[in-house]
PDB file of C-alpha atoms in Angstrom:
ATOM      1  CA  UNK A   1     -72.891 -20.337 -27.249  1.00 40.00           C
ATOM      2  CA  UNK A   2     -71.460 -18.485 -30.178  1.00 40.00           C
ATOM      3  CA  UNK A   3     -70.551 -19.053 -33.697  1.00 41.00           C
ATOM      4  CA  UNK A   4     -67.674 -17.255 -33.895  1.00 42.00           C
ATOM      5  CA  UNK A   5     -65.386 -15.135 -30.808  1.00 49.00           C
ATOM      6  CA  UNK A   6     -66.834 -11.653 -32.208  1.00 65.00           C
ATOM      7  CA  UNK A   7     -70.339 -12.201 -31.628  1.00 77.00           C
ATOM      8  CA  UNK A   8     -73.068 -13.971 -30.523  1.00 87.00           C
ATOM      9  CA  UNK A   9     -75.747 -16.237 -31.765  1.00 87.00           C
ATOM     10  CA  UNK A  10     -79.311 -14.806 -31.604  1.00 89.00           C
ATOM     11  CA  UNK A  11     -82.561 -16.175 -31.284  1.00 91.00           C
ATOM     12  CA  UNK A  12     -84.942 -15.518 -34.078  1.00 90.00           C
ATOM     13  CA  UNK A  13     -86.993 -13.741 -31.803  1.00 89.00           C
ATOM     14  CA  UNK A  14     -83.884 -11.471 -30.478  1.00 91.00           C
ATOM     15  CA  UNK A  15     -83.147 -10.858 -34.100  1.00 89.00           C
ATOM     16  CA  UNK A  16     -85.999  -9.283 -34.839  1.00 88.00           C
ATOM     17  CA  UNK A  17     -85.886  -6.788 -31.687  1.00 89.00           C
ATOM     18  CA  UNK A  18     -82.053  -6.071 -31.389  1.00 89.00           C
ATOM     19  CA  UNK A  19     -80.591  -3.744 -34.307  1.00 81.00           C
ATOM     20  CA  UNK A  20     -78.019  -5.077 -36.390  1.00 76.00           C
ATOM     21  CA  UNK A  21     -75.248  -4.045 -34.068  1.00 75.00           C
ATOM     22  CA  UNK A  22     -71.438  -4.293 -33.392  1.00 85.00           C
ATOM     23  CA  UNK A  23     -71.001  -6.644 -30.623  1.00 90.00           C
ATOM     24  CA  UNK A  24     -68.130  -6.600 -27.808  1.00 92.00           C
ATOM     25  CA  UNK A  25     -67.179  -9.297 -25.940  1.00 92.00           C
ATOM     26  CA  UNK A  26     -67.050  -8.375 -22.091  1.00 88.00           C
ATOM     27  CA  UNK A  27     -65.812 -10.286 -19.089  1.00 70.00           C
ATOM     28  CA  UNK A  28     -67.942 -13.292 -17.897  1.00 54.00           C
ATOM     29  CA  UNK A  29     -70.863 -12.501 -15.416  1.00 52.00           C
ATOM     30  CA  UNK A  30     -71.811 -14.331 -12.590  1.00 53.00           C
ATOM     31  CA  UNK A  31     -73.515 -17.857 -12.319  1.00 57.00           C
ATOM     32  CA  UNK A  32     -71.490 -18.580 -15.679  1.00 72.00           C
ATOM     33  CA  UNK A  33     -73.118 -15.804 -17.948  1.00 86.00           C
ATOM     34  CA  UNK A  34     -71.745 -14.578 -21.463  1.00 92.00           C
ATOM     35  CA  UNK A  35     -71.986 -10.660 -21.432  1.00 94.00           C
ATOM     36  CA  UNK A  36     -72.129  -8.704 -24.657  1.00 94.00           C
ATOM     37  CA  UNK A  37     -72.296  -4.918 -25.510  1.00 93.00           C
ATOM     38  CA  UNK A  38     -73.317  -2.707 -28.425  1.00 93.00           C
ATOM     39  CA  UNK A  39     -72.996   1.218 -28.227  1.00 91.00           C
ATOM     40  CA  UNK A  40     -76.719   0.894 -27.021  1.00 94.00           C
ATOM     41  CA  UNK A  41     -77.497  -2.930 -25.542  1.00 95.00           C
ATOM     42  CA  UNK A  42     -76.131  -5.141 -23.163  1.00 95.00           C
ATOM     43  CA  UNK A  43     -76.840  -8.922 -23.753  1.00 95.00           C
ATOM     44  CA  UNK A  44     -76.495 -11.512 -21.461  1.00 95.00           C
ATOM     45  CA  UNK A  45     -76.206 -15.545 -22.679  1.00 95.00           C
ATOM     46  CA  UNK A  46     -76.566 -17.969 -19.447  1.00 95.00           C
ATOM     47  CA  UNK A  47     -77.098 -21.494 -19.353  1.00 94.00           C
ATOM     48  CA  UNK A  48     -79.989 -23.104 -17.630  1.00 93.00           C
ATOM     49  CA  UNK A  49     -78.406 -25.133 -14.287  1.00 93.00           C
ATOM     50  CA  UNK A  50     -79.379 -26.704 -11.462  1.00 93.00           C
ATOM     51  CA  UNK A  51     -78.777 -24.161  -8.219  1.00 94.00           C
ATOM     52  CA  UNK A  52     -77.895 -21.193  -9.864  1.00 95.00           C
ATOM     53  CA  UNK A  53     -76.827 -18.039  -8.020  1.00 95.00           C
ATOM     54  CA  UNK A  54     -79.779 -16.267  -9.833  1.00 95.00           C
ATOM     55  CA  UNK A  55     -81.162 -16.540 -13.686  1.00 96.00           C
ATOM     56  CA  UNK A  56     -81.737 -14.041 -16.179  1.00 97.00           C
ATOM     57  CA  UNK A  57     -85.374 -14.272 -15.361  1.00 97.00           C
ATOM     58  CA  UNK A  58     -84.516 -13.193 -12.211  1.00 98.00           C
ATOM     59  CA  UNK A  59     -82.752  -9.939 -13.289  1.00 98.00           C
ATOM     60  CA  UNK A  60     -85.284  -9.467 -15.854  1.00 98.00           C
ATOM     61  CA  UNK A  61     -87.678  -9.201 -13.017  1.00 98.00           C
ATOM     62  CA  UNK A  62     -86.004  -7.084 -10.942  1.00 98.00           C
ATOM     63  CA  UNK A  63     -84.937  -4.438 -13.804  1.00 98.00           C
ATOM     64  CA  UNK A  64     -88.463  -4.436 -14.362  1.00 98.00           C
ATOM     65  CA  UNK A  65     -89.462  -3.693 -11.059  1.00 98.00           C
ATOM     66  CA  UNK A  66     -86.361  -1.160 -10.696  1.00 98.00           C
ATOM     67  CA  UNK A  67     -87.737   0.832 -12.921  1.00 97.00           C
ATOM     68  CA  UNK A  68     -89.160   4.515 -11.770  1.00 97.00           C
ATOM     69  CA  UNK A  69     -87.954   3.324  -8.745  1.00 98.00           C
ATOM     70  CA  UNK A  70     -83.873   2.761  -9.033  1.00 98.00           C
ATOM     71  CA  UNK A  71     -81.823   4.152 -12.265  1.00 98.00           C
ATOM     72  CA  UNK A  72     -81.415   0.793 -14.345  1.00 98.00           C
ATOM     73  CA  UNK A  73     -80.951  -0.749 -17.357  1.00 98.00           C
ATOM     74  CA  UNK A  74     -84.035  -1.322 -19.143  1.00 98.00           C
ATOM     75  CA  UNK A  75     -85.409  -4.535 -20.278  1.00 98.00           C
ATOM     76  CA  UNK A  76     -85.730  -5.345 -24.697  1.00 96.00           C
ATOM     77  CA  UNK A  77     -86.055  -8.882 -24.601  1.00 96.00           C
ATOM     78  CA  UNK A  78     -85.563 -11.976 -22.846  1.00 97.00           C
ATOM     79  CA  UNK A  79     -85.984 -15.342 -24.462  1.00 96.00           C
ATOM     80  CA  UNK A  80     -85.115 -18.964 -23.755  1.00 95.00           C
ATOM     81  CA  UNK A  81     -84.005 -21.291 -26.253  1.00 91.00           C
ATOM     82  CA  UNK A  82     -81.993 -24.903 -26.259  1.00 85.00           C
ATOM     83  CA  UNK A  83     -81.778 -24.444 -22.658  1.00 91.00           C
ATOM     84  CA  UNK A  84     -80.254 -21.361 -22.399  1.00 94.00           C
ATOM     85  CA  UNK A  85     -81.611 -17.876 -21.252  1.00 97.00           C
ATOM     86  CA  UNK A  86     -80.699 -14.222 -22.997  1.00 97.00           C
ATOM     87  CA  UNK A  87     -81.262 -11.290 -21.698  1.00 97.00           C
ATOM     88  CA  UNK A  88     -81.108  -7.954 -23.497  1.00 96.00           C
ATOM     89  CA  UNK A  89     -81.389  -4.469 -21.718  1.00 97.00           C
ATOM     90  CA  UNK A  90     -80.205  -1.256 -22.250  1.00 97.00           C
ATOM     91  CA  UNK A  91     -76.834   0.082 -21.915  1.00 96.00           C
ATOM     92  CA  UNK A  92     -76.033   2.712 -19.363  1.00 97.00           C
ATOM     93  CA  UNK A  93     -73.549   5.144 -20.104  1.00 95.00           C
ATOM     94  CA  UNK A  94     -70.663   5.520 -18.283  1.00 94.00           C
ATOM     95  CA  UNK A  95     -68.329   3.026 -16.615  1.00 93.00           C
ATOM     96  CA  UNK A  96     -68.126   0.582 -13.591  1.00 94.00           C
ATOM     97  CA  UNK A  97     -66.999   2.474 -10.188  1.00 94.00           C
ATOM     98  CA  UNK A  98     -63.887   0.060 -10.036  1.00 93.00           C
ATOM     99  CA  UNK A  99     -62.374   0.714 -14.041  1.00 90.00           C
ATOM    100  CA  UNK A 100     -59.382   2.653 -14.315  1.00 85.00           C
ATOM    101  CA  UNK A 101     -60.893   4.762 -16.132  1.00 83.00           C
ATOM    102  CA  UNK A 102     -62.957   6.290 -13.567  1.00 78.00           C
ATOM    103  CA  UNK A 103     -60.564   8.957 -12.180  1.00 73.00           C
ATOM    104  CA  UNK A 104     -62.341  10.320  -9.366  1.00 82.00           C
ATOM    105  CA  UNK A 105     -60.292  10.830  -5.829  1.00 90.00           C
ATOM    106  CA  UNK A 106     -61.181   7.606  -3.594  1.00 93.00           C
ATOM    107  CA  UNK A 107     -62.892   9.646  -0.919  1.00 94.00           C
ATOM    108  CA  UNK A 108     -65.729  10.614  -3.959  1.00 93.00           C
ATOM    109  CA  UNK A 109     -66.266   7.012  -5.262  1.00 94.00           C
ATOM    110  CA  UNK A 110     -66.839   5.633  -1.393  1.00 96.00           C
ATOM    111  CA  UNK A 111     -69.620   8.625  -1.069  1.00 96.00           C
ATOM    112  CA  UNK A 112     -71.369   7.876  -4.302  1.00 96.00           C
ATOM    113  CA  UNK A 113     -71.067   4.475  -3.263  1.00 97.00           C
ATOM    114  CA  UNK A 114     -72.567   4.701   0.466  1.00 98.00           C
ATOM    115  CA  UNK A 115     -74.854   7.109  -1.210  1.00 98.00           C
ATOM    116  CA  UNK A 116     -76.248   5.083  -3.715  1.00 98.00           C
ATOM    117  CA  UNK A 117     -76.555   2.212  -1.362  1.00 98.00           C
ATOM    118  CA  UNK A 118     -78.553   4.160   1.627  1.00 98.00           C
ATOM    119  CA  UNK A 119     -81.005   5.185  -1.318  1.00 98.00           C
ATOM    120  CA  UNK A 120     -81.590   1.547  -2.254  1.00 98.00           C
ATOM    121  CA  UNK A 121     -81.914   0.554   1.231  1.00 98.00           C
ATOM    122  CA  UNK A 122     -84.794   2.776   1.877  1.00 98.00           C
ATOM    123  CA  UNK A 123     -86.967   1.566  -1.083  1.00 98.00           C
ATOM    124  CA  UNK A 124     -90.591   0.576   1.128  1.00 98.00           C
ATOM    125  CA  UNK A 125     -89.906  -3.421   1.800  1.00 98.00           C
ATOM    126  CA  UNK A 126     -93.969  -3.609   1.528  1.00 97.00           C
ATOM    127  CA  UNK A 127     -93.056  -2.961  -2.321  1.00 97.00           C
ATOM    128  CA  UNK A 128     -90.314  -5.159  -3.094  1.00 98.00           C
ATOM    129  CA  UNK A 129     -91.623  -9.047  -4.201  1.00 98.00           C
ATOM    130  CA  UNK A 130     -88.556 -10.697  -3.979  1.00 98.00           C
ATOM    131  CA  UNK A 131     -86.837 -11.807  -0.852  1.00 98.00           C
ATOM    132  CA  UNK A 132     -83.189 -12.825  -0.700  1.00 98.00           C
ATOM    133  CA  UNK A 133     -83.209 -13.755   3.415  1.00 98.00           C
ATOM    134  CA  UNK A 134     -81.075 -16.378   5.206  1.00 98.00           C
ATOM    135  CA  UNK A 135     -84.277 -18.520   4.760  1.00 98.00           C
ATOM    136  CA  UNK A 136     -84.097 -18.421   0.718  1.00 98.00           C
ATOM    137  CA  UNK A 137     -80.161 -18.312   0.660  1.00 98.00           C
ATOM    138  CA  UNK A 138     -79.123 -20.959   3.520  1.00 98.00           C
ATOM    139  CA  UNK A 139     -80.915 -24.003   1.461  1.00 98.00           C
ATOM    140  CA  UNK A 140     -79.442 -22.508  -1.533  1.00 97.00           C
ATOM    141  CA  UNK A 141     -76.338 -22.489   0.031  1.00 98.00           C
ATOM    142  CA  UNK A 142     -76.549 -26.035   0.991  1.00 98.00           C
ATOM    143  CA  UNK A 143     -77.687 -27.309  -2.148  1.00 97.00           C
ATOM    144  CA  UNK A 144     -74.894 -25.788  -3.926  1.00 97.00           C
ATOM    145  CA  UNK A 145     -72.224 -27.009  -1.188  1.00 97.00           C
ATOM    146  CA  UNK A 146     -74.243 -30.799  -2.028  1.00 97.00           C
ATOM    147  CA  UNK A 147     -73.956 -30.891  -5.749  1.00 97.00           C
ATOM    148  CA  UNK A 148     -70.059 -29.876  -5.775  1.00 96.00           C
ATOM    149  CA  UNK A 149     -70.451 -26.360  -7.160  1.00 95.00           C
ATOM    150  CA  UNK A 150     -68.595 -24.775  -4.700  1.00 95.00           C
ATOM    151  CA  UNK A 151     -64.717 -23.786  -5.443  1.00 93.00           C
ATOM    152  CA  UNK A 152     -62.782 -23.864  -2.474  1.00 92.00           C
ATOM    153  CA  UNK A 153     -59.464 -22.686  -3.891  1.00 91.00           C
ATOM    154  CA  UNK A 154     -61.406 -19.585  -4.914  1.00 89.00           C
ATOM    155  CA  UNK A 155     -62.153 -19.043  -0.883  1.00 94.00           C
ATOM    156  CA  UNK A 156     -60.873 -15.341   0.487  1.00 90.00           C
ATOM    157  CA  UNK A 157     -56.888 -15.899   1.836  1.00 88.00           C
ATOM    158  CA  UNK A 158     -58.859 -15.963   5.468  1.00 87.00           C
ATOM    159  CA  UNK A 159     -60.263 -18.965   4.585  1.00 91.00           C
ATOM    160  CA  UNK A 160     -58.172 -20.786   2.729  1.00 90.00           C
ATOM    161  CA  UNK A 161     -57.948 -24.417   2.877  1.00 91.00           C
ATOM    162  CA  UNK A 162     -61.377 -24.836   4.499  1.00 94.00           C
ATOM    163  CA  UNK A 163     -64.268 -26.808   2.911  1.00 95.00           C
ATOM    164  CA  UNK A 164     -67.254 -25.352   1.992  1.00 96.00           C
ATOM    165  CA  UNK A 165     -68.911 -28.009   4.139  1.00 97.00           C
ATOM    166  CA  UNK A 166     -66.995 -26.206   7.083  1.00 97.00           C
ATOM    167  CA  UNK A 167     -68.188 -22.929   5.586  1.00 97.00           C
ATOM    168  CA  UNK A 168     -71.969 -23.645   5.529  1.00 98.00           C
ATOM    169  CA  UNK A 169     -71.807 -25.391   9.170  1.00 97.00           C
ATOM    170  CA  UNK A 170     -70.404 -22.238  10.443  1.00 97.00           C
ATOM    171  CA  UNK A 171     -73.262 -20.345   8.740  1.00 98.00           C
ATOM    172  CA  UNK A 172     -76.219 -22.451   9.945  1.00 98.00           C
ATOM    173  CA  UNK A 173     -73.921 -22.407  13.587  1.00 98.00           C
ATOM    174  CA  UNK A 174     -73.421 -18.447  13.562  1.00 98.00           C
ATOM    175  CA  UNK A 175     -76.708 -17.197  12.215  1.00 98.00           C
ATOM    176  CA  UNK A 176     -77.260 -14.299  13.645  1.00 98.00           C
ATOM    177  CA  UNK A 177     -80.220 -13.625  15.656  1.00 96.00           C
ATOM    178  CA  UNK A 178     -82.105 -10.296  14.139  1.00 96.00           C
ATOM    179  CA  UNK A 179     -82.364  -9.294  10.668  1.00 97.00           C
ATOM    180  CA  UNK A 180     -81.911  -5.861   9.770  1.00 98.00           C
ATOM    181  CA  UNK A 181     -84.082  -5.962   6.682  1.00 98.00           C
ATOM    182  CA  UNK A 182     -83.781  -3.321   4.078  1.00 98.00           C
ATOM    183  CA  UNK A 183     -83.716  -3.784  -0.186  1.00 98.00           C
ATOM    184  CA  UNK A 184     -80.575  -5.149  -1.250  1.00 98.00           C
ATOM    185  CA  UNK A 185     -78.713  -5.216  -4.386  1.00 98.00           C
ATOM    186  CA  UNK A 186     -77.540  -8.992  -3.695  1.00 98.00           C
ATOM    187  CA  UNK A 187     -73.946  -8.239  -4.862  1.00 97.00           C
ATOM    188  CA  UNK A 188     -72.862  -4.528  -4.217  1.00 98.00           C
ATOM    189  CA  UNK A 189     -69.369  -4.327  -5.606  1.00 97.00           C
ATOM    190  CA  UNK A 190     -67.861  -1.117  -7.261  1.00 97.00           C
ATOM    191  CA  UNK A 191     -68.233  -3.595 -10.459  1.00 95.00           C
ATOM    192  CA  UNK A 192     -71.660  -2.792 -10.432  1.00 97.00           C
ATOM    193  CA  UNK A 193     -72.493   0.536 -10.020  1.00 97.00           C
ATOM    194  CA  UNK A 194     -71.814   2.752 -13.063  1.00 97.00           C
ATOM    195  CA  UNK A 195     -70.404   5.997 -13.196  1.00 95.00           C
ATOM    196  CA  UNK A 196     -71.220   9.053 -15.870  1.00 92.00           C
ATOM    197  CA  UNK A 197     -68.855  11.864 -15.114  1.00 88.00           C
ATOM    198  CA  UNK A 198     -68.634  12.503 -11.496  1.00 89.00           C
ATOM    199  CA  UNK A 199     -72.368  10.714 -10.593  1.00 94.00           C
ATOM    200  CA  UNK A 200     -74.058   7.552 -10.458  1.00 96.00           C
ATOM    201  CA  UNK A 201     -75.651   6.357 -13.605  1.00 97.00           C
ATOM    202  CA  UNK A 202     -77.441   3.444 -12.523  1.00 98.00           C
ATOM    203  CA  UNK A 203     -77.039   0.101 -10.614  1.00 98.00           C
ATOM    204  CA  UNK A 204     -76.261  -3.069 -13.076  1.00 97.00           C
ATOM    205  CA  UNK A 205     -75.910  -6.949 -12.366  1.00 97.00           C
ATOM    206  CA  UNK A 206     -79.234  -6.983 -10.387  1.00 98.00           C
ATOM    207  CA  UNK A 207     -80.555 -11.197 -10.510  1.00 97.00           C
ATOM    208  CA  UNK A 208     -79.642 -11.202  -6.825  1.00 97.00           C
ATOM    209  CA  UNK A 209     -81.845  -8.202  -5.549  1.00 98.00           C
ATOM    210  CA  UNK A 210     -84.131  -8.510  -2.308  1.00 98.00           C
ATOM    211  CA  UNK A 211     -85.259  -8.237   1.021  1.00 98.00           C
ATOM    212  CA  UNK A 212     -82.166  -8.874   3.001  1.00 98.00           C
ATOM    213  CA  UNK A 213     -79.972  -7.863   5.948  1.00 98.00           C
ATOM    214  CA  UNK A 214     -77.982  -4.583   4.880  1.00 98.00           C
ATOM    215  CA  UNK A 215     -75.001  -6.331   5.689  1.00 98.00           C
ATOM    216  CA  UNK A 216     -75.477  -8.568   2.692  1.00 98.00           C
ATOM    217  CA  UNK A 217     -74.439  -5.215   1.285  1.00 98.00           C
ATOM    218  CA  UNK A 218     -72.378  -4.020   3.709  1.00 98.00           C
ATOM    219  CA  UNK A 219     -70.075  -6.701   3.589  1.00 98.00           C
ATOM    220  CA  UNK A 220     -69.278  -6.914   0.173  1.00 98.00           C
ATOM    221  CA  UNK A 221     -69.260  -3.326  -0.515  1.00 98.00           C
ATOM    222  CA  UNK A 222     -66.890  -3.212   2.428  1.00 98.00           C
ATOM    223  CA  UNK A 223     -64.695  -6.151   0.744  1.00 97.00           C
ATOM    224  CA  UNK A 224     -64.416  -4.877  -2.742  1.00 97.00           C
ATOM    225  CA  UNK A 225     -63.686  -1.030  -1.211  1.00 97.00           C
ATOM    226  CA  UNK A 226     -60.785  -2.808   0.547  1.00 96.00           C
ATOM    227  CA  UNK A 227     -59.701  -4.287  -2.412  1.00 95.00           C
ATOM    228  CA  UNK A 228     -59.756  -1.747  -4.768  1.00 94.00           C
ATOM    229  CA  UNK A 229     -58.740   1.918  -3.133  1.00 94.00           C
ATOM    230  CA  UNK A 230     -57.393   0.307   0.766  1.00 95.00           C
ATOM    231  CA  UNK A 231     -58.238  -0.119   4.344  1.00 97.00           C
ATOM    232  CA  UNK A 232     -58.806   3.591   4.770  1.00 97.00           C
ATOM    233  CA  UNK A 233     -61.273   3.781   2.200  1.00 97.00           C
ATOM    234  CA  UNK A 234     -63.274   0.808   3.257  1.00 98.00           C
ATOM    235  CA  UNK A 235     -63.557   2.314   6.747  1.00 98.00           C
ATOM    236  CA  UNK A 236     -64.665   5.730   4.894  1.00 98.00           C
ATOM    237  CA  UNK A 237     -67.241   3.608   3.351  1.00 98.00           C
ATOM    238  CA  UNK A 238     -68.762   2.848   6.242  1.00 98.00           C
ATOM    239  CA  UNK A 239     -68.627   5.859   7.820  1.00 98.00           C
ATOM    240  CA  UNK A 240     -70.371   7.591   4.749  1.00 98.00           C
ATOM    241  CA  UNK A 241     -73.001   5.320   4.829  1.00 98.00           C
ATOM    242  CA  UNK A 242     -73.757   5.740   8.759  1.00 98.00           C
ATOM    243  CA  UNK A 243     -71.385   3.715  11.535  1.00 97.00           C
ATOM    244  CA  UNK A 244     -75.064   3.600  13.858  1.00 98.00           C
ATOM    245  CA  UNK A 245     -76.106   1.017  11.102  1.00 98.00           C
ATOM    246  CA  UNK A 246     -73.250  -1.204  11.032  1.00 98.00           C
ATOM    247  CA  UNK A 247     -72.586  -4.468  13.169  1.00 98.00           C
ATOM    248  CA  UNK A 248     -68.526  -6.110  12.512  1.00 98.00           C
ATOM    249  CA  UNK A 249     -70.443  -9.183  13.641  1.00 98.00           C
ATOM    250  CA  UNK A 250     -72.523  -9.493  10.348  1.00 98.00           C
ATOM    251  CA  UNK A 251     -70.172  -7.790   8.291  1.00 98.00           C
ATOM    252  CA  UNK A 252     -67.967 -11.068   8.736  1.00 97.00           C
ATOM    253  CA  UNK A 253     -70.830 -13.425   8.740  1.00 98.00           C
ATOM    254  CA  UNK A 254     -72.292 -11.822   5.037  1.00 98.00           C
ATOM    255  CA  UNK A 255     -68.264 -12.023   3.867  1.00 97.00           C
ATOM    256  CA  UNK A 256     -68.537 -15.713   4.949  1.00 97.00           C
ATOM    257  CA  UNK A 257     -72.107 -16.062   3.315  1.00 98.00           C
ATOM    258  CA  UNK A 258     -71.248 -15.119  -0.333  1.00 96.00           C
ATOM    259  CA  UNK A 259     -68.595 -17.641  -0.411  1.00 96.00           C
ATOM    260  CA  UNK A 260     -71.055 -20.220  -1.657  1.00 96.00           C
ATOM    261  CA  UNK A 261     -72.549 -17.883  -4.144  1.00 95.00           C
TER     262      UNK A 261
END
């Protein structure tokens, strides 16, 4: 996907929109995605697969309807080309809740967390197009398990050495009864929510983004909270965001869930 480790290639048409521009390297997104940055873009490179998590059509969707709505990036371009999909959007400034760099005392990031979460949550479903329910994610789940795209080794210590066969029977077994529907983000992890100074600049890493459960949040907010400041702060978390809300039941289901995404 690139000529050469410094930068990537561009499609003619992606030439033509995106300055000429020092690109970084970042870490590899989800569902296999390249991810580049420029002082003022974020690209993303992601190959075209059978039973993806989500596609870069799908985030370009959803920034698009984020917008006025949720602080985003905003969409340049998107283009496909030799069966792969790019993605170019603006870069927000500041820094991912979980990098070093972002200094603030542990009992401030889990309120701009829950805070930035309860405001997502009460978007108006009757707006939001895109549904991410147990009814759209269970046959995705299964198809994944089916075509062998599921890592077991990479399974939370609680469930290691189970198959993800065992994984997905326990979710069609334990599927619980009610959904408590709200907007979700799809994957809320401190990865994705950016920081300027002491505030939230805007909610990244979006292709998963629907009507779901809160505890498709919930959960993995929870998790990465646990895994990043402790136990206490997870608990804080959830306190911030409003203990009334919260079932332990579906937290542990949705933790079981997005092992096969």
């Amino acid at each position: 996907m690139t000529d050469a480790p410094d930068r990537p290639t561009l499609p003619d048409a992606l030439k033509r929109v995106l300055p000429a521009a020092r690109w970084e390297r970042v870490s590899g997104g989800q569902s296999g995605a390249q991810v580049w940055r420029s002082t003022r873009y974020v690209l993303k490179v992601q190959p075209r697969t059978p039973h993806p998590v989500s596609t870069l059509q799908q985030e370009r969707e959803r920034l698009r309807w984020l917008a006025g709505r949720i602080p985003a990036p905003q969409v340049v371009a998107f283009e496909v080309e030799e069966n792969q999909e790019f993605l170019a959007m603006t870069r927000l400034n500041g820094i991912p809740m979980s990098h070093p760099d972002a200094r603030l005392h542990p009992e401030r990031v889990v309120n701009l967390l829950a805070r930035a979460l309860r405001e997502l949550h009460a978007l108006p479903l009757r707006d939001c197009p895109f549904r991410q329910t147990l009814d759209v994610t269970l046959p995705l789940a299964r198809e994944r398990v089916q075509a062998g795209l599921i890592d077991g080794s990479d399974f939370d210590d609680d469930r290691a050495g189970r198959s993800p066969v065992s994984v997905f029977n326990e979710l069609a077994r334990t599927r619980p009864a009610q959904d408590d529907l709200v907007v979700t983000h799809g994957d809320a992890t401190l990865d994705n929510i950016i920081l300027n100074g002491e505030f939230v600049e805007g909610l990244i890493d979006v292709g998963r983004l629907g009507i779901a459960d809160r505890h498709a949040d919930l959960a993995l907010a929870w998790r990465s909270v646990r895994s990043e400041l402790g136990e206490r702060y997870a608990g804080m978390f959830l306190d911030l965001y409003g203990r009334a809300l919260v079932d332990d039941s579906k937290l542990a289901y949705y933790r079981l869930h997005d092992e096969l995404f």
